[in-house]
Coordinates of C-alpha atoms in Angstrom, one line a residue:
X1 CA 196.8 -20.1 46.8
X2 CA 195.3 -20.1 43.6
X3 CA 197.5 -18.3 40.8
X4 CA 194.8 -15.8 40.3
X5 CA 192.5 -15.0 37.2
X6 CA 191.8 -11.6 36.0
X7 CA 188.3 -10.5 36.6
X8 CA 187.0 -8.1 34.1
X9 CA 183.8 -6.9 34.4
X10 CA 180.9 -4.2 34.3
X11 CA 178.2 -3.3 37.0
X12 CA 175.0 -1.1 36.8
X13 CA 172.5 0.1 38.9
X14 CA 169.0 -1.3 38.4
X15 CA 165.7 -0.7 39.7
X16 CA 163.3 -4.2 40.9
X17 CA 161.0 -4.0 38.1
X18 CA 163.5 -3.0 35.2
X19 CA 164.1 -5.9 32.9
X20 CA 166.7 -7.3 31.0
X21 CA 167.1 -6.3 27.5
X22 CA 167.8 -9.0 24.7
X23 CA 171.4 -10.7 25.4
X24 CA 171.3 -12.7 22.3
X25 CA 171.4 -9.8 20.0
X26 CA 174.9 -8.8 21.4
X27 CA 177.5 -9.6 18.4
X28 CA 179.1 -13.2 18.6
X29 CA 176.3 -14.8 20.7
X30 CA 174.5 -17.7 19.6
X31 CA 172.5 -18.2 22.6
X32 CA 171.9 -17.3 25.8
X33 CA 171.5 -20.7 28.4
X34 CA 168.7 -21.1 31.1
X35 CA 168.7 -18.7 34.0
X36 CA 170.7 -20.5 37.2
X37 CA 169.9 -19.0 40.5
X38 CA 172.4 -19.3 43.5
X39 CA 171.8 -18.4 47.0
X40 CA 175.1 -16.6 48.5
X41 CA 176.3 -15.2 51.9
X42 CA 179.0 -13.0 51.9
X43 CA 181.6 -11.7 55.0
X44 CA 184.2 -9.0 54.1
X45 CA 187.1 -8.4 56.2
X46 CA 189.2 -5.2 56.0
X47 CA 190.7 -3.1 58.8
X48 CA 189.3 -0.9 61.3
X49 CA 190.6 1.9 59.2
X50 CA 189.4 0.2 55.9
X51 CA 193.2 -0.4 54.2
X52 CA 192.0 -2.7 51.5
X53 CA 188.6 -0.6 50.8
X54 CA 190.7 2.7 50.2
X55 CA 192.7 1.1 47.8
X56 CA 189.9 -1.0 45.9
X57 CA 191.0 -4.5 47.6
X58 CA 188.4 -6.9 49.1
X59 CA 189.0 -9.9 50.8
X60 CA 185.9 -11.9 51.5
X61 CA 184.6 -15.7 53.0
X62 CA 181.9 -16.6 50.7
X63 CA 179.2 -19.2 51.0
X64 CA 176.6 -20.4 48.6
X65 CA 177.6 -20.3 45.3
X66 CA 180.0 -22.7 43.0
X67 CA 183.1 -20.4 44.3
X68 CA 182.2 -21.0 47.9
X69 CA 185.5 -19.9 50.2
X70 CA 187.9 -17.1 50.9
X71 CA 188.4 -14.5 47.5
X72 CA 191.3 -12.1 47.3
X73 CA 190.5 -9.1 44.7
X74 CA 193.3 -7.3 43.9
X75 CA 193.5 -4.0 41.3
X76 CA 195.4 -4.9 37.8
X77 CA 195.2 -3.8 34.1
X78 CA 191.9 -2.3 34.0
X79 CA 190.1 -5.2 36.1
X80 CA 190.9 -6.9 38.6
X81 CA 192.7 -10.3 40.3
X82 CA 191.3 -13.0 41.5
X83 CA 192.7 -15.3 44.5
X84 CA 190.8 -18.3 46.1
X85 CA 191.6 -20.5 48.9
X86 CA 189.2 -23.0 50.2
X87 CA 186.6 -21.9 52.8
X88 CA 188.1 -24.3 55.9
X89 CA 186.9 -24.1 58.8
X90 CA 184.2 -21.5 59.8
X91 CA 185.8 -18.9 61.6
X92 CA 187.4 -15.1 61.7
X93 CA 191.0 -16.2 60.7
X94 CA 192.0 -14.8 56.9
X95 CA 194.1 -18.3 55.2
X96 CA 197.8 -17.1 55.7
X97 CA 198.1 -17.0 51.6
X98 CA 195.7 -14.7 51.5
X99 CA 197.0 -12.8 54.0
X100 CA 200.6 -12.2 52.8
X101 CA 199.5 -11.1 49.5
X102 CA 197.7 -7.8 51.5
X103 CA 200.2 -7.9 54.4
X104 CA 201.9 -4.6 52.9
X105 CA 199.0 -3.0 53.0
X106 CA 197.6 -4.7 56.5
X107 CA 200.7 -4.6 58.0
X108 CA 200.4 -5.2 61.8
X109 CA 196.6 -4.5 62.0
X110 CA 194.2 -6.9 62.6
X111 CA 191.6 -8.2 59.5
X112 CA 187.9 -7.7 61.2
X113 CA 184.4 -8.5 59.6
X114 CA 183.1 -5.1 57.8
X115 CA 180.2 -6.1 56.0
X116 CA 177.6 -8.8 55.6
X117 CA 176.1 -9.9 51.9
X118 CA 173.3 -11.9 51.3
X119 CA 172.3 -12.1 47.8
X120 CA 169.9 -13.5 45.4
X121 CA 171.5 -13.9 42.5
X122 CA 170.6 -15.1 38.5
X123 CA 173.1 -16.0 36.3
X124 CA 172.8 -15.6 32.6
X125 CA 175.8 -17.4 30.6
X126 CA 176.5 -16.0 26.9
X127 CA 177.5 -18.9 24.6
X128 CA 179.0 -18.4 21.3
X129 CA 180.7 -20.3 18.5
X130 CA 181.4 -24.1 20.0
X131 CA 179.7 -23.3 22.6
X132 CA 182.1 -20.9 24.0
X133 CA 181.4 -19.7 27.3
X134 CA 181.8 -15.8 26.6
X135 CA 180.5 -14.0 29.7
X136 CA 178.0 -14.2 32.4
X137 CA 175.3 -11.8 33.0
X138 CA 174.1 -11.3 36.6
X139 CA 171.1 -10.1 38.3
X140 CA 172.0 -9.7 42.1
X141 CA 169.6 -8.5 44.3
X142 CA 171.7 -7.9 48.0
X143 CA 170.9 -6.8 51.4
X144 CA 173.8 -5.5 53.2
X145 CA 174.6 -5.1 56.4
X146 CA 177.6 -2.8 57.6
X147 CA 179.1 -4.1 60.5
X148 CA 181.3 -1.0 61.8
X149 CA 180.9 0.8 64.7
X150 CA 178.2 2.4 63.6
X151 CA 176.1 -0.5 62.1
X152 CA 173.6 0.2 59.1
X153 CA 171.7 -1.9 56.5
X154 CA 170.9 -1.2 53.0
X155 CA 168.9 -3.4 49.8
X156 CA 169.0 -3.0 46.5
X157 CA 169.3 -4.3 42.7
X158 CA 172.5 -4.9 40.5
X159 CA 173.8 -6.7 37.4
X160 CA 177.2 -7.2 36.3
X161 CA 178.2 -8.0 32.9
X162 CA 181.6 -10.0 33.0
X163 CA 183.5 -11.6 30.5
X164 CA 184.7 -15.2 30.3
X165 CA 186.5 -16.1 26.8
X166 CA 184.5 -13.4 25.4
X167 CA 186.7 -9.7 24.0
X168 CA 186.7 -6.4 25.1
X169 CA 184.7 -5.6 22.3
X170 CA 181.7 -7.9 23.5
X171 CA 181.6 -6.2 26.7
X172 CA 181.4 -2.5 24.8
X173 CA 178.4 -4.0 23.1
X174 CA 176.8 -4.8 26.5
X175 CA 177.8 -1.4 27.7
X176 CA 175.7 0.3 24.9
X177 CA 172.9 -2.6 25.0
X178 CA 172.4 -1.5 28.5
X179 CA 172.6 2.5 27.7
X180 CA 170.0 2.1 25.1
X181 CA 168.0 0.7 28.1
X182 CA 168.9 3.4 29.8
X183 CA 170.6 1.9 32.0
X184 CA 173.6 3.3 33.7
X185 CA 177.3 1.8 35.1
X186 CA 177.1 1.4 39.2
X187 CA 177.7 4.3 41.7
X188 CA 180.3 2.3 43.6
X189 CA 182.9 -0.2 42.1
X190 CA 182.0 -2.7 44.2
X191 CA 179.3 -4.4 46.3
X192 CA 181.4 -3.6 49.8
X193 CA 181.8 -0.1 48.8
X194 CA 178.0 0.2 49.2
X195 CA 177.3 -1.9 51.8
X196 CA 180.0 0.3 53.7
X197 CA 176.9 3.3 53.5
X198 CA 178.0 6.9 54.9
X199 CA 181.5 5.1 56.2
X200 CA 184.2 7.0 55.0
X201 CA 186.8 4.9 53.2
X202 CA 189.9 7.3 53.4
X203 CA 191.6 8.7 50.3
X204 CA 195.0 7.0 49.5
X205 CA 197.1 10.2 48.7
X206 CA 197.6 11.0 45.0
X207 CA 200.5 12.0 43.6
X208 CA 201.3 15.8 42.6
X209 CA 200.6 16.9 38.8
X210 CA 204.0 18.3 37.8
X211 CA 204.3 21.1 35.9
X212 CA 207.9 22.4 34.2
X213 CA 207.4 25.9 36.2
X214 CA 205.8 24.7 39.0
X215 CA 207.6 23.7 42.8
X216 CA 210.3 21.5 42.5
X217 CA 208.1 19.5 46.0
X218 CA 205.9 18.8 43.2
X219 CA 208.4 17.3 40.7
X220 CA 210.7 15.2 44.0
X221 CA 207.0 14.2 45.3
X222 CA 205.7 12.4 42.2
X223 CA 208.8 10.6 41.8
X224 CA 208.5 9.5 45.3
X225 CA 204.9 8.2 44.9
X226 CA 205.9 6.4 41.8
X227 CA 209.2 4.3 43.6
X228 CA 206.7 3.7 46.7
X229 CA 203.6 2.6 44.4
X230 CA 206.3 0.1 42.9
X231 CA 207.9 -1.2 46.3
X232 CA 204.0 -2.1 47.5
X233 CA 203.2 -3.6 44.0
X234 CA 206.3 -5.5 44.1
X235 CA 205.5 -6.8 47.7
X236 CA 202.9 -9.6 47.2
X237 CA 204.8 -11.2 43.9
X238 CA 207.6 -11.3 46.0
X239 CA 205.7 -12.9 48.6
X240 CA 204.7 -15.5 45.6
X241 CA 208.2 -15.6 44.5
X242 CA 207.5 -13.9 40.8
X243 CA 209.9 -14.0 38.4
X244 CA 211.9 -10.6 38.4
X245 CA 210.1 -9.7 41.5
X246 CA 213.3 -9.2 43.8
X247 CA 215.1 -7.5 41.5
X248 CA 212.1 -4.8 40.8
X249 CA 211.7 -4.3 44.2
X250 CA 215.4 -3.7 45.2
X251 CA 214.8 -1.6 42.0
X252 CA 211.7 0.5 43.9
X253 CA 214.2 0.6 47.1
X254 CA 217.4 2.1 45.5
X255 CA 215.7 4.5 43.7
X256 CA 214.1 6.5 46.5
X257 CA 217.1 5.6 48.3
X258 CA 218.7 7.7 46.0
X259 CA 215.7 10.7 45.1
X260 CA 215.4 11.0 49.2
X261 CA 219.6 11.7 48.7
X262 CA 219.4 13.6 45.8
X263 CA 216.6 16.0 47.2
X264 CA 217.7 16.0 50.9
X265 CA 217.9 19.7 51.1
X266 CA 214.2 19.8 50.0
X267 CA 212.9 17.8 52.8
X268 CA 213.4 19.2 56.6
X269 CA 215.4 17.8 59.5
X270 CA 216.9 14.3 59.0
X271 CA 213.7 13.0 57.6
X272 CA 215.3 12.1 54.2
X273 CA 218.7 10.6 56.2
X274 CA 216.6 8.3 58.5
X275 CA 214.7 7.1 55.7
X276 CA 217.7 6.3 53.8
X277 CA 218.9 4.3 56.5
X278 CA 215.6 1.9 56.7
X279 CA 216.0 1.5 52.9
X280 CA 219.6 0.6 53.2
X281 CA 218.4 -2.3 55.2
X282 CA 215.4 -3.4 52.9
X283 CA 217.5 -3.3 49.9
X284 CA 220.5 -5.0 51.6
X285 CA 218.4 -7.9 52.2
X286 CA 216.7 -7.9 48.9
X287 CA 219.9 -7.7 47.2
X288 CA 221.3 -10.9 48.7
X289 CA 218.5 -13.0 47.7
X290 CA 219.2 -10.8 43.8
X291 CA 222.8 -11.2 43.7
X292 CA 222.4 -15.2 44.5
X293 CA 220.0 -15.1 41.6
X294 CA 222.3 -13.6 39.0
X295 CA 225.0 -15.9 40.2
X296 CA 222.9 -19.1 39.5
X297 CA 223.1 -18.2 36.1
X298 CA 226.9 -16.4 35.4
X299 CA 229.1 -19.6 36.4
X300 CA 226.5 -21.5 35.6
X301 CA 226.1 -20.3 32.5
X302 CA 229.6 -20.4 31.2
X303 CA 230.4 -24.3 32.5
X304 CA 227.4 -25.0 30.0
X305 CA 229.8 -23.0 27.4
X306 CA 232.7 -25.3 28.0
X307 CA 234.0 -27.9 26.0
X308 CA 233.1 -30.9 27.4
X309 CA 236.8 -32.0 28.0
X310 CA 237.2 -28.7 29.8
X311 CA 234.4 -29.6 32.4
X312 CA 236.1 -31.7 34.8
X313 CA 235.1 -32.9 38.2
X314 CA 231.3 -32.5 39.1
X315 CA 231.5 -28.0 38.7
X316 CA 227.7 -27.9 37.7
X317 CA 226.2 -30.1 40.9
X318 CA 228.6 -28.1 43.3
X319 CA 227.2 -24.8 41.4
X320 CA 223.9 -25.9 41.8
X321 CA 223.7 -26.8 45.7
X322 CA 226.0 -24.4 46.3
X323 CA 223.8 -21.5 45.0
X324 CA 220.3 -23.5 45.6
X325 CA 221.3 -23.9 49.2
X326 CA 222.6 -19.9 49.2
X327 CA 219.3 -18.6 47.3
X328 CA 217.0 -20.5 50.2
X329 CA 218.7 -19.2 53.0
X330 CA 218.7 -15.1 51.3
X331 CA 214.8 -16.0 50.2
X332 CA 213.6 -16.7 53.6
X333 CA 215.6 -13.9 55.3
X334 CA 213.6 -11.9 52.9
X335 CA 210.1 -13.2 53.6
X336 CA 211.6 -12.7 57.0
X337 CA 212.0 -9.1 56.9
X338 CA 209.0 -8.3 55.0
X339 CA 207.0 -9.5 57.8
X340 CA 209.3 -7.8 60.6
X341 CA 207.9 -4.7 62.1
X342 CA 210.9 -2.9 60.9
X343 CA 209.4 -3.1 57.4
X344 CA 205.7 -2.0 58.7
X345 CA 207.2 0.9 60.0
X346 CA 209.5 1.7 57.0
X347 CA 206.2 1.4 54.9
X348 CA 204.2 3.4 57.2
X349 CA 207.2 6.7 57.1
X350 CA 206.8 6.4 53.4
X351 CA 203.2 6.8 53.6
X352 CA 203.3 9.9 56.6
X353 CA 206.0 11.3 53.6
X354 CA 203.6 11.5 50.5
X355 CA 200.8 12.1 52.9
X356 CA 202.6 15.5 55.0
X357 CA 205.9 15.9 53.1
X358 CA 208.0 17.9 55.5
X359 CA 209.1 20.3 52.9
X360 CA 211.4 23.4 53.2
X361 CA 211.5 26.5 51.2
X362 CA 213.6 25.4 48.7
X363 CA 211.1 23.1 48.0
X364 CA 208.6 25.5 47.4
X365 CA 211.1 27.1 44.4
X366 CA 210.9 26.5 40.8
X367 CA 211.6 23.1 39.8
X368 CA 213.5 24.3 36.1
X369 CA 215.4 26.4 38.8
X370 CA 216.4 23.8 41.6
X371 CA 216.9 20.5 40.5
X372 CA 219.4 21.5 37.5
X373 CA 222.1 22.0 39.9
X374 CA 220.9 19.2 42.1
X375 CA 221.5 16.9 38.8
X376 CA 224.6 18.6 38.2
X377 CA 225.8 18.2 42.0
X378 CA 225.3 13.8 40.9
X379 CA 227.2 14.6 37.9
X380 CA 230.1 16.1 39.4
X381 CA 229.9 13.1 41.7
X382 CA 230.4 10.6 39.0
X383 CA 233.3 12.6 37.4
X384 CA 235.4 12.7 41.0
X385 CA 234.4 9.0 41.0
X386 CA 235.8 8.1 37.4
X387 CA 239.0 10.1 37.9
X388 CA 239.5 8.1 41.4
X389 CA 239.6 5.2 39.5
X390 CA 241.7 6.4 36.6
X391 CA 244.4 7.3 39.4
X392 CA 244.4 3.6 40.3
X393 CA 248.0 2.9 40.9
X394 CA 249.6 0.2 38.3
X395 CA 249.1 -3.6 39.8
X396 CA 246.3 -2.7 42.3
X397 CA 243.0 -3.4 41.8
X398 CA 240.3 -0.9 40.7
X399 CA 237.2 -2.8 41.3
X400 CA 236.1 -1.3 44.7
X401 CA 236.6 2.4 42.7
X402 CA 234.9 1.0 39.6
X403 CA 232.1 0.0 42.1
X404 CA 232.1 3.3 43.5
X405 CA 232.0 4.8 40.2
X406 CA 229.0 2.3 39.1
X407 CA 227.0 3.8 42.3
X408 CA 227.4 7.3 41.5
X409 CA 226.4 6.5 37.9
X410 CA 222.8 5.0 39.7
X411 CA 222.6 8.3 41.9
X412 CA 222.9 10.4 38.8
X413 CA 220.4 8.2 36.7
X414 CA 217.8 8.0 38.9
X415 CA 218.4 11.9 39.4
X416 CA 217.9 12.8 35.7
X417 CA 214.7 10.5 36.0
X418 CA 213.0 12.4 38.3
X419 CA 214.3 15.4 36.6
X420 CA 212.3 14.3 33.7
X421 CA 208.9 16.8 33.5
X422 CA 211.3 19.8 33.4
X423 CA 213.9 18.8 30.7
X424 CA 212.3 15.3 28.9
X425 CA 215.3 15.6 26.4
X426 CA 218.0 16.6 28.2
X427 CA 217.3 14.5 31.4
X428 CA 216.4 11.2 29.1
X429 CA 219.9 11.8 27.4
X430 CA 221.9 11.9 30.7
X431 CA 219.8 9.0 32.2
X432 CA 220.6 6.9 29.5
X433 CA 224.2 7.6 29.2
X434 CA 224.4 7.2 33.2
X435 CA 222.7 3.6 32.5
X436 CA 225.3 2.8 29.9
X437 CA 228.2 3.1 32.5
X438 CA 225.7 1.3 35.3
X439 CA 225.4 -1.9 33.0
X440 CA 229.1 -1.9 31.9
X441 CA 230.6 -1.6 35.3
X442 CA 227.7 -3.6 37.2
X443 CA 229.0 -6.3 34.8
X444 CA 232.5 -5.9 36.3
X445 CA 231.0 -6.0 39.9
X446 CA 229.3 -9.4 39.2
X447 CA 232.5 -10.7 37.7
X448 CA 234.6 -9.4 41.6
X449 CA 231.4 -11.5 43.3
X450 CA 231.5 -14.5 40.4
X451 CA 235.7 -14.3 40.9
X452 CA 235.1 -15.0 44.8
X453 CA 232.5 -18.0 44.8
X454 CA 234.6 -19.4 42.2
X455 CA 237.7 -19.1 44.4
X456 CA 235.9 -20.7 47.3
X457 CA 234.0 -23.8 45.9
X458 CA 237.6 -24.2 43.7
X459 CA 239.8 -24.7 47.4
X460 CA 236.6 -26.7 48.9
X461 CA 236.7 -28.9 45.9
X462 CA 240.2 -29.4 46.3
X463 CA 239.9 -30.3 49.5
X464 CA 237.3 -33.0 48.9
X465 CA 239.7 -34.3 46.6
X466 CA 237.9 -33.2 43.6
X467 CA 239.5 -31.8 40.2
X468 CA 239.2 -27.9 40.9
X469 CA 241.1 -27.3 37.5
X470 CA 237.5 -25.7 35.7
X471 CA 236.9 -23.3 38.8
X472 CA 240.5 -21.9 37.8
X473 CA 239.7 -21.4 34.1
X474 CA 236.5 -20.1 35.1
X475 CA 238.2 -17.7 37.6
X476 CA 240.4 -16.3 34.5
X477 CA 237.3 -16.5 32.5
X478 CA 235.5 -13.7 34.0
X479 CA 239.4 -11.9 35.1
X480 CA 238.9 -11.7 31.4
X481 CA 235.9 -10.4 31.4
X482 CA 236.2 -7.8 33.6
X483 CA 239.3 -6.2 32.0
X484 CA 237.6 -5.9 29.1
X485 CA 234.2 -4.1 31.1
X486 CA 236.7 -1.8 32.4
X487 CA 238.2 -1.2 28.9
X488 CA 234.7 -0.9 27.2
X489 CA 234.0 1.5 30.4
X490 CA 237.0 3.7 29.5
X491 CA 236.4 4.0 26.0
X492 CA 232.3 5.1 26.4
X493 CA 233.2 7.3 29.1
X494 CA 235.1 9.7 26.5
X495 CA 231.0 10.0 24.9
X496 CA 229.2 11.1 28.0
X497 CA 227.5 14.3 28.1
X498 CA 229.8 16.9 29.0
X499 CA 226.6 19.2 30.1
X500 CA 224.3 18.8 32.9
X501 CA 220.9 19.3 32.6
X502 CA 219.6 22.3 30.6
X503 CA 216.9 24.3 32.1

């Protein structure tokens, strides 16, 4: 798949005898270049239900045209991306690149032809200083046919404005050009939403407006929409193995993880517990393919620290294969599961959530009234947690209560977060005193996992009959290390916020 350009553009609505206004007089253009005229047919596929329409995606097979072949349009930063694959053979079947990159939103349903586009279309490129290509200006003139189960056809006149090399400012001027005209941005954002006619394209579910005295539903629910909106968004770039990617999503996972534990009590039956379960999967399997990451670069890191005389035996290949080899395997057992029906059906709960939460009445109460003590119910958690581990027993080790502690420290975070609308503030304060601890002792947990590889590839290399001295130093490297996290960890605990959240 191509890596995907972002399309900015403009459309309006014109009728067949209105006439372009003068595109040289638009600031910055020094000509405009001979009208080109392209024949182009046009198949978009989409799901019975219309998925990708609903949320502004189009997938098409184009023919005709300098672009000729599949396009992928996805929503981003005030425009939209582009992905191409060549057109191949002439048939039904969406190119599997393509595919993945909407398979979140497809999920098991089938990709069927919606629409049929021909157009007529005139291209007018803006040229500028050096002959810069700034922007195109087209004049499309279409006849659609909707290919549902209620088949119509419609006609009619359009011409986008969209920008090449050319600014933001550029495309302003064409905007106003156009008004002067007359002329008026399109009724529909896209030529398929058109072409679909009186077919309803369902609403994807917005999320609540939160007010400080309104429900705390409102409050829980917008959070909720926001981890879910980042666990789809994530999706694809995982799929295209984006740097960051599996980290954000695992992100997107442990926070509602943690809001649906949080806010149980708001949500009826054993909705948030089963939930909570499916998640504990997704972001088990996300986290191996993280944690491999992050240990590609700590050992690795600190054998390119060493003194070359300190380096002995071949540590860095061994890292390297090692970890390479480990970081394959948890990568594919995560494309794996985010094409397993497992993960359709997790995504679909999530959507049947925001759509019909199953709220109780304590739901329906004052947010400033109810999540307070919910925040303060984490908060007590984290305390029992950090006096557990300050009980630890002299000579035995406190990382798994230190780890314990780090979790509740998340819980709590990610609690004040969605706390946020009713006590800004307060809830900032605690959420970034909760993320102080997080980094400090999430440190010490990657120095336990660091400690262990080390210990392993250290008796392997031994056992090859390879110098294993450098895995030992390493080992009391990060022993080190960790001591000192724990130290740090004790000393800012004595600054946390003694209060919980303040209505």
């Amino acid at each position: 798949t191509s890596p995907g350009f972002v399309e900015i553009e403009r459309k309006y609505d014109v009728e067949d005898t209105t006439s372009l206004p003068a595109l040289h007089e638009l600031p910055g253009v020094s000509r405009v270049e001979q009208p080109v005229e392209h024949l182009l047919e046009a198949v978009y596929f989409d799901t019975e239900d219309l998925s990708l329409a609903s949320r502004r995606i189009t997938l098409r097979r184009r023919a005709g045209g300098s672009d000729a072949g599949w396009h992928l349009k996805l929503p981003e930063d005030g425009g939209r991306r582009e992905f191409h694959e060549p057109p191949g053979q002439v048939s039904d079947d969406v190119p599997e690149p393509l595919l993945q990159l909407v398979r979140v939103h497809v999920r098991g349903k089938a990709l069927v032809p919606v629409a049929r586009l021909r157009t007529r279309r005139i291209v007018h490129s803006l040229r500028g200083d050096g002959n810069a290509h700034l922007a195109d200006v087209t004049d499309d003139h279409v006849q659609a046919e909707s290919l549902g189960p209620d088949p119509s056809s419609s006609r009619w006149r359009e011409w986008e404005f969209e920008l090449a090399e050319g600014t933001q400012e550029l495309l302003a001027a064409g905007d106003a050009l156009f008004a002067d005209a007359g002329i008026r941005g399109a009724a529909h954002n896209s030529k398929l939403g058109r072409a679909l006619g009186s077919r309803a394209v369902p609403p994807v579910p917005a999320a609540p407006r939160t007010k400080r005295k309104g429900p705390a539903a409102d409050v829980v629910l917008a959070y909720l929409h926001g981890q879910v909106s980042a666990l789809k968004e994530q999706d694809p770039l995982v799929r295209l193995d984006a740097p960051d990617s599996v980290h954000q999503m695992r992100l997107a996972t442990r926070r509602l993880r943690s809001a649906l534990a949080t806010h149980r009590k708001l949500l009826q039956a054993d909705t948030a517990g089963r939930l909570r379960e499916e998640l504990r999967w997704l972001g088990r399997v996300l986290g191996d393919a993280r944690d491999t990451a992050v240990m590609q670069q700590r050992p690795g890191g600190m054998v390119g620290q060493e003194d070359a005389v300190l380096a002995m035996g071949p540590v860095s290949r061994r890292l390297e294969i090692d970890l390479g080899r480990s970081y394959r395997q948890a990568r594919s057992a995560v494309l794996k599961a985010l094409d397993e029906d497992r993960y359709f059906r997790l995504l679909d709960a999530l959507d049947e959530l925001l759509a019909a939460p199953p709220t109780t009445k304590l739901a329906s109460r004052p947010a400033r009234k109810v999540l307070p003590k919910l925040v303060k119910r984490d908060l007590a958690r984290l305390r029992s947690a950090v006096k557990a581990a300050a009980r630890t027993p002299a000579g035995q080790d406190p990382g798994p209560l230190l780890h314990e502690a780090r979790k509740c420290a998340k819980r709590l975070r990610y609690a004040a977060e969605a706390a946020a609308p009713i006590a800004p503030k307060h809830a900032d304060r605690i959420a970034t005193a909760a993320h102080e601890v997080q980094d400090i002792l999430g440190g010490h947990q990657d120095s336990v996992v660091s400690r262990q590889l080390l210990r392993r590839l250290g008796a392997e290399s031994f056992g090859l009959g390879e110098n294993s001295f450098t895995y030992g130093r390493l080992h009391a490297l990060e022993q080190a290390g960790a001591a000192e996290a724990a130290a740090q960890f004790r000393r800012g605990w004595k600054r946390f916020p003694s209060g919980a959240l303040k209505k």
